[in-house]
Amino acid sequence: MRFSIIVFPGSNCDHDCEYAIRQVLKNPVEMIWHKNTDLKNPDCVVIPGGFSYGDYLRTGAIARFSPIMESIFNFANKGGLVIGICNGFQILCEAQFLPGVLLKNKNLRFVCRNTYVRVDEVDTPFTNQCKNSSVLSMPIAHGEGNFFIDEEGLKKLEDQHQIIMRYCNSKGQITDESNPNGSLKNIAGICNQARNIFGLMPHPERVCEKELGGIDGQLIWQSISNS
Amino acid sequence: MSWHAKVYVVLKPSVMDPQGSTVQRALHQMGYSAIENLRIGKFIEVNFDQALQEQEVHKQLNEICDKLLANPNIETYQFQIERV
């Protein structure tokens, strides 16, 4: 599985993703500057976390117009896999690759801590190595992770099983206390209808080695690698 | 002379505004108890080349609001244009 990681001005999780893919997953990876239009023939595109364009105007709003985005659009339309993590998720929503929007956290604070998420859909290229309803421990670090979508959109997400993971407690229960940012229905990650584009706020690349506090993130990368 | 546009971008009523409600609570604590609702939006000033027709300025403003300045999922916008 060949990965291409998109680097925007302000991306800061790009090298963490590169490390997880190259050193832990042992898969080839290319770093692609956002001004380029050549994706270098990947099987999966990674839009990493960070603060593209300083989060100016709205998070992800300006990155959406980078030259590389059209190539990603064409790649995804042909069924190529795209994963957006944190700011990557925000960009995917702004670019309308995914429905909904990430609003300011309910408590208005930047929240940087570990969370638990329950994997509710394993029939995706991003979670096929997870057990149904399994609880993963992954950190979040964001100020705008409060997922919002209108009622009609939410119903569509639910009906089409696009809600991949939700914030939960360590036992896998979906509670208000375990919701770190006010996300609607505790949503932490969703996919598109075709199930080849995935956006999530938690950082799987930060929990790929025991020395760094956990290995649950490996499951996401292994799932992609196995699809 | 140029065209001066004032663009207002506000959250749709259905979208929660934690910033607005925090500011509202602070004002209540300061004694302004008559404040019933407070929402925070964005105010953007844009200048256009005076050579454009007003209609064209209008058209371009609608385009840039739809494409970038506002997110139609959560926001609405309006603008005013004047010659300055």
Coordinates of C-alpha atoms in Angstrom, one line a residue:
Chain A
M1 CA 0.0 0.0 0.0
R2 CA 1.5 3.3 -1.1
F3 CA 0.7 6.4 0.9
S4 CA 0.9 10.1 0.0
I5 CA 0.8 12.7 2.8
I6 CA -0.3 16.2 1.8
V7 CA 1.7 19.0 3.4
F8 CA 0.0 22.4 3.7
P9 CA 1.6 25.5 5.2
G10 CA 0.8 24.9 8.9
S11 CA 0.5 21.1 8.8
N12 CA 2.3 19.8 11.9
C13 CA 1.3 16.1 12.1
D14 CA 2.7 15.3 8.6
H15 CA 5.9 13.8 10.0
D16 CA 4.1 11.9 12.7
C17 CA 2.0 10.2 10.0
E18 CA 5.1 9.6 7.9
Y19 CA 6.8 7.9 10.9
A20 CA 3.8 5.8 11.6
I21 CA 3.5 4.6 8.0
R22 CA 7.2 4.2 7.2
Q23 CA 8.7 3.0 10.5
V24 CA 5.7 1.2 12.1
L25 CA 3.5 0.0 9.3
K26 CA 6.6 -0.4 7.0
N27 CA 4.8 0.9 3.9
P28 CA 6.1 3.4 1.3
V29 CA 5.2 7.0 1.7
E30 CA 5.6 10.2 -0.2
M31 CA 5.3 13.8 1.1
I32 CA 3.4 16.0 -1.3
W33 CA 3.5 19.8 -1.1
H34 CA 0.1 21.3 -1.5
K35 CA 1.1 23.4 -4.5
N36 CA 1.8 20.3 -6.5
T37 CA -0.8 18.5 -8.5
D38 CA 0.9 15.1 -8.8
L39 CA -0.1 12.7 -6.0
K40 CA 2.7 10.3 -7.0
N41 CA 0.3 7.4 -7.7
P42 CA -0.7 6.4 -4.1
D43 CA -3.3 3.9 -2.9
C44 CA -4.2 6.2 0.0
V45 CA -3.9 9.9 0.5
V46 CA -3.4 11.2 4.1
I47 CA -4.4 14.8 5.0
P48 CA -2.7 15.3 8.3
G49 CA -3.4 17.4 11.3
G50 CA -2.1 20.9 12.0
F51 CA -3.2 24.4 11.4
S52 CA -3.3 24.9 7.6
Y53 CA -3.2 28.6 6.7
G54 CA -3.2 29.4 10.4
D55 CA -6.9 28.3 10.7
Y56 CA -7.7 31.7 9.2
L57 CA -11.4 32.5 8.3
R58 CA -12.5 28.9 9.3
T59 CA -10.4 25.8 9.9
G60 CA -9.7 24.1 6.6
A61 CA -11.4 26.8 4.5
I62 CA -8.4 28.1 2.6
A63 CA -6.6 24.8 2.3
R64 CA -9.6 23.6 0.3
F65 CA -8.4 25.8 -2.6
S66 CA -4.9 24.5 -2.8
P67 CA -3.9 23.1 -6.2
I68 CA -3.5 19.5 -4.9
M69 CA -7.2 19.4 -3.8
E70 CA -8.4 18.9 -7.4
S71 CA -6.1 15.9 -7.8
I72 CA -7.4 14.5 -4.5
F73 CA -11.0 15.0 -5.7
N74 CA -10.2 13.1 -8.9
F75 CA -8.4 10.4 -7.0
A76 CA -11.2 9.9 -4.6
N77 CA -13.8 9.9 -7.3
K78 CA -12.1 6.9 -8.8
G79 CA -12.4 5.1 -5.5
G80 CA -8.9 6.0 -4.0
L81 CA -8.7 6.0 -0.2
V82 CA -8.5 9.4 1.6
I83 CA -8.0 9.8 5.3
G84 CA -8.2 13.2 7.0
I85 CA -7.0 13.5 10.6
C86 CA -8.0 16.5 12.7
N87 CA -7.3 19.5 10.5
G88 CA -7.5 17.0 7.7
F89 CA -11.0 16.2 8.7
Q90 CA -11.8 19.9 8.8
I91 CA -10.4 20.3 5.3
L92 CA -12.5 17.4 4.0
C93 CA -15.6 18.9 5.4
E94 CA -14.9 22.4 4.0
A95 CA -14.1 20.8 0.6
Q96 CA -17.4 19.0 0.9
F97 CA -15.8 15.6 0.5
L98 CA -17.6 14.8 3.8
P99 CA -20.8 16.3 5.1
G100 CA -21.1 18.5 8.1
V101 CA -18.7 20.9 9.7
L102 CA -16.4 21.1 12.7
L103 CA -17.3 23.9 15.0
K104 CA -15.5 25.5 17.9
N105 CA -15.4 23.2 20.9
K106 CA -18.4 23.6 23.2
N107 CA -16.2 24.7 26.1
L108 CA -14.3 27.1 23.8
R109 CA -11.0 25.5 24.9
F110 CA -8.3 23.8 22.9
V111 CA -8.6 20.2 24.2
C112 CA -5.4 18.1 24.2
R113 CA -5.9 14.8 26.0
N114 CA -6.5 11.1 25.5
T115 CA -10.0 10.0 24.5
Y116 CA -11.8 6.7 24.0
V117 CA -13.7 6.1 20.8
R118 CA -16.0 3.2 20.0
V119 CA -15.7 1.8 16.5
D120 CA -19.3 1.4 15.3
E121 CA -18.6 0.5 11.7
V122 CA -15.9 -2.1 10.8
D123 CA -17.1 -2.5 7.2
T124 CA -14.8 0.2 5.9
P125 CA -11.2 0.2 4.5
F126 CA -10.2 2.2 7.6
T127 CA -11.5 0.0 10.4
N128 CA -11.6 -3.5 8.9
Q129 CA -9.0 -4.7 11.5
C130 CA -11.1 -3.5 14.4
K131 CA -13.7 -5.6 16.2
N132 CA -17.2 -4.3 16.1
S133 CA -17.9 -1.9 19.1
S134 CA -14.2 -2.2 20.1
V135 CA -12.9 0.7 22.2
L136 CA -9.8 2.5 21.0
S137 CA -7.7 4.8 23.0
M138 CA -6.5 7.8 20.9
P139 CA -5.5 11.4 21.8
I140 CA -7.2 14.5 20.5
A141 CA -5.7 17.9 20.2
H142 CA -8.0 20.6 18.7
G143 CA -10.0 23.7 19.3
E144 CA -12.6 23.0 16.6
G145 CA -13.7 19.4 16.8
N146 CA -17.4 19.9 17.6
F147 CA -19.0 18.0 14.8
F148 CA -22.3 19.5 13.6
I149 CA -24.7 18.6 10.8
D150 CA -28.4 19.4 10.3
E151 CA -31.1 16.9 11.2
E152 CA -31.6 15.7 7.6
G153 CA -27.8 15.2 7.2
L154 CA -27.6 13.3 10.5
K155 CA -30.4 11.0 9.5
K156 CA -28.5 10.3 6.3
L157 CA -25.3 9.5 8.1
E158 CA -27.1 7.2 10.5
D159 CA -29.2 5.4 7.8
Q160 CA -26.1 4.8 5.6
H161 CA -23.9 3.7 8.5
Q162 CA -21.4 6.5 7.9
I163 CA -20.7 7.3 11.6
I164 CA -17.5 5.2 12.1
M165 CA -16.6 6.2 15.6
R166 CA -18.0 8.0 18.6
Y167 CA -16.4 9.3 21.8
C168 CA -17.2 7.0 24.7
N169 CA -15.9 6.0 28.1
S170 CA -13.4 3.2 28.8
K171 CA -16.3 0.7 28.8
G172 CA -17.5 1.8 25.4
Q173 CA -20.6 3.7 26.7
I174 CA -21.5 6.8 24.8
T175 CA -22.0 9.4 27.5
D176 CA -22.1 13.2 27.7
E177 CA -19.1 13.1 30.1
S178 CA -17.0 11.3 27.5
N179 CA -17.8 13.9 24.8
P180 CA -14.7 16.1 24.8
N181 CA -15.9 18.9 22.4
G182 CA -19.7 18.9 22.2
S183 CA -19.9 16.9 19.0
L184 CA -23.4 16.0 17.9
K185 CA -24.1 12.4 19.0
N186 CA -20.5 12.1 20.2
I187 CA -19.3 11.8 16.6
A188 CA -15.6 11.4 16.3
G189 CA -15.2 10.2 12.8
I190 CA -17.4 9.7 9.7
C191 CA -17.0 8.4 6.1
N192 CA -18.6 9.4 2.8
Q193 CA -21.4 7.4 1.3
A194 CA -18.9 5.5 -1.0
R195 CA -16.9 4.6 2.2
N196 CA -13.5 5.6 0.7
I197 CA -13.1 8.9 2.4
F198 CA -12.7 9.0 6.2
G199 CA -12.4 12.0 8.5
L200 CA -11.7 11.7 12.2
M201 CA -10.6 14.1 15.0
P202 CA -8.5 11.7 17.1
H203 CA -4.9 11.1 16.1
P204 CA -4.1 7.4 15.2
E205 CA -0.6 8.3 14.2
R206 CA 0.2 9.4 17.8
V207 CA -0.5 6.0 19.3
C208 CA 1.4 3.5 17.2
E209 CA 4.1 2.5 19.6
K210 CA 4.0 1.4 23.3
E211 CA 6.8 3.9 24.1
L212 CA 4.4 6.7 23.0
G213 CA 1.5 5.5 25.2
G214 CA -0.4 3.0 23.1
I215 CA -0.7 1.1 19.9
D216 CA -4.5 1.4 19.2
G217 CA -3.8 3.7 16.3
Q218 CA -2.0 0.9 14.5
L219 CA -5.4 -0.7 13.8
I220 CA -6.4 2.2 11.6
W221 CA -3.2 2.1 9.5
Q222 CA -3.3 -1.7 9.3
S223 CA -6.9 -1.6 8.2
I224 CA -5.9 0.7 5.3
S225 CA -2.9 -1.4 4.5
N226 CA -5.0 -4.6 4.3
S227 CA -7.7 -3.1 2.1
Chain B
M1 CA -12.7 56.1 -5.8
S2 CA -13.4 52.5 -5.4
W3 CA -16.2 50.1 -4.4
H4 CA -16.3 49.4 -0.7
A5 CA -18.2 46.3 0.4
K6 CA -19.2 45.4 4.0
V7 CA -19.8 41.7 4.3
Y8 CA -21.6 40.2 7.3
V9 CA -21.3 36.5 7.9
V10 CA -23.5 35.1 10.7
L11 CA -24.2 31.6 12.1
K12 CA -27.6 30.2 11.2
P13 CA -30.0 30.3 14.1
S14 CA -30.0 26.5 14.3
V15 CA -26.2 26.4 14.9
M16 CA -25.0 26.6 18.5
D17 CA -22.7 29.6 19.2
P18 CA -20.7 28.8 22.3
Q19 CA -18.7 32.0 21.9
G20 CA -21.9 34.1 21.8
S21 CA -23.5 32.4 24.8
T22 CA -20.3 32.9 26.8
V23 CA -20.1 36.6 26.1
Q24 CA -23.8 36.9 26.8
R25 CA -23.3 35.2 30.2
A26 CA -20.4 37.6 31.0
L27 CA -22.6 40.6 30.1
H28 CA -25.4 39.2 32.4
Q29 CA -22.9 39.0 35.2
M30 CA -21.9 42.6 34.5
G31 CA -25.5 43.6 35.1
Y32 CA -26.8 43.9 31.6
S33 CA -29.7 41.6 32.4
A34 CA -31.9 42.9 29.5
I35 CA -29.8 41.2 26.9
E36 CA -31.9 38.3 25.5
N37 CA -29.7 37.0 22.8
L38 CA -26.2 37.5 21.5
R39 CA -24.6 35.8 18.5
I40 CA -21.1 36.4 17.2
G41 CA -20.4 36.6 13.5
K42 CA -17.8 38.0 11.1
F43 CA -17.5 41.4 9.5
I44 CA -15.3 41.6 6.4
E45 CA -14.4 44.7 4.4
V46 CA -13.6 44.3 0.7
N47 CA -12.5 46.9 -1.8
F48 CA -13.0 46.5 -5.5
D49 CA -11.6 48.3 -8.5
Q50 CA -13.8 51.2 -9.3
A51 CA -13.8 50.3 -13.0
L52 CA -16.2 47.4 -12.3
Q53 CA -19.9 47.9 -12.8
E54 CA -22.0 47.7 -9.6
Q55 CA -23.7 44.7 -10.9
E56 CA -20.4 42.9 -11.4
V57 CA -19.3 43.8 -7.9
H58 CA -22.5 42.3 -6.7
K59 CA -21.9 39.1 -8.7
Q60 CA -18.4 38.7 -7.5
L61 CA -19.3 39.3 -3.9
N62 CA -22.0 36.6 -4.1
E63 CA -19.4 34.2 -5.6
I64 CA -16.7 34.8 -3.0
C65 CA -19.2 34.5 -0.2
D66 CA -20.5 31.2 -1.6
K67 CA -17.1 29.8 -2.3
L68 CA -15.0 31.0 0.6
L69 CA -16.1 33.7 3.0
A70 CA -19.1 31.8 4.4
N71 CA -19.8 28.1 4.9
P72 CA -23.4 27.5 3.7
N73 CA -23.7 24.5 6.1
I74 CA -23.7 26.8 9.1
E75 CA -23.6 30.4 8.0
T76 CA -25.6 33.0 6.0
Y77 CA -24.2 36.3 4.7
Q78 CA -25.3 39.7 3.5
F79 CA -23.4 42.7 2.2
Q80 CA -23.7 46.4 1.4
I81 CA -21.8 48.2 -1.4
E82 CA -20.9 51.8 -1.6
R83 CA -18.6 54.0 -3.6
V84 CA -15.9 55.6 -1.5

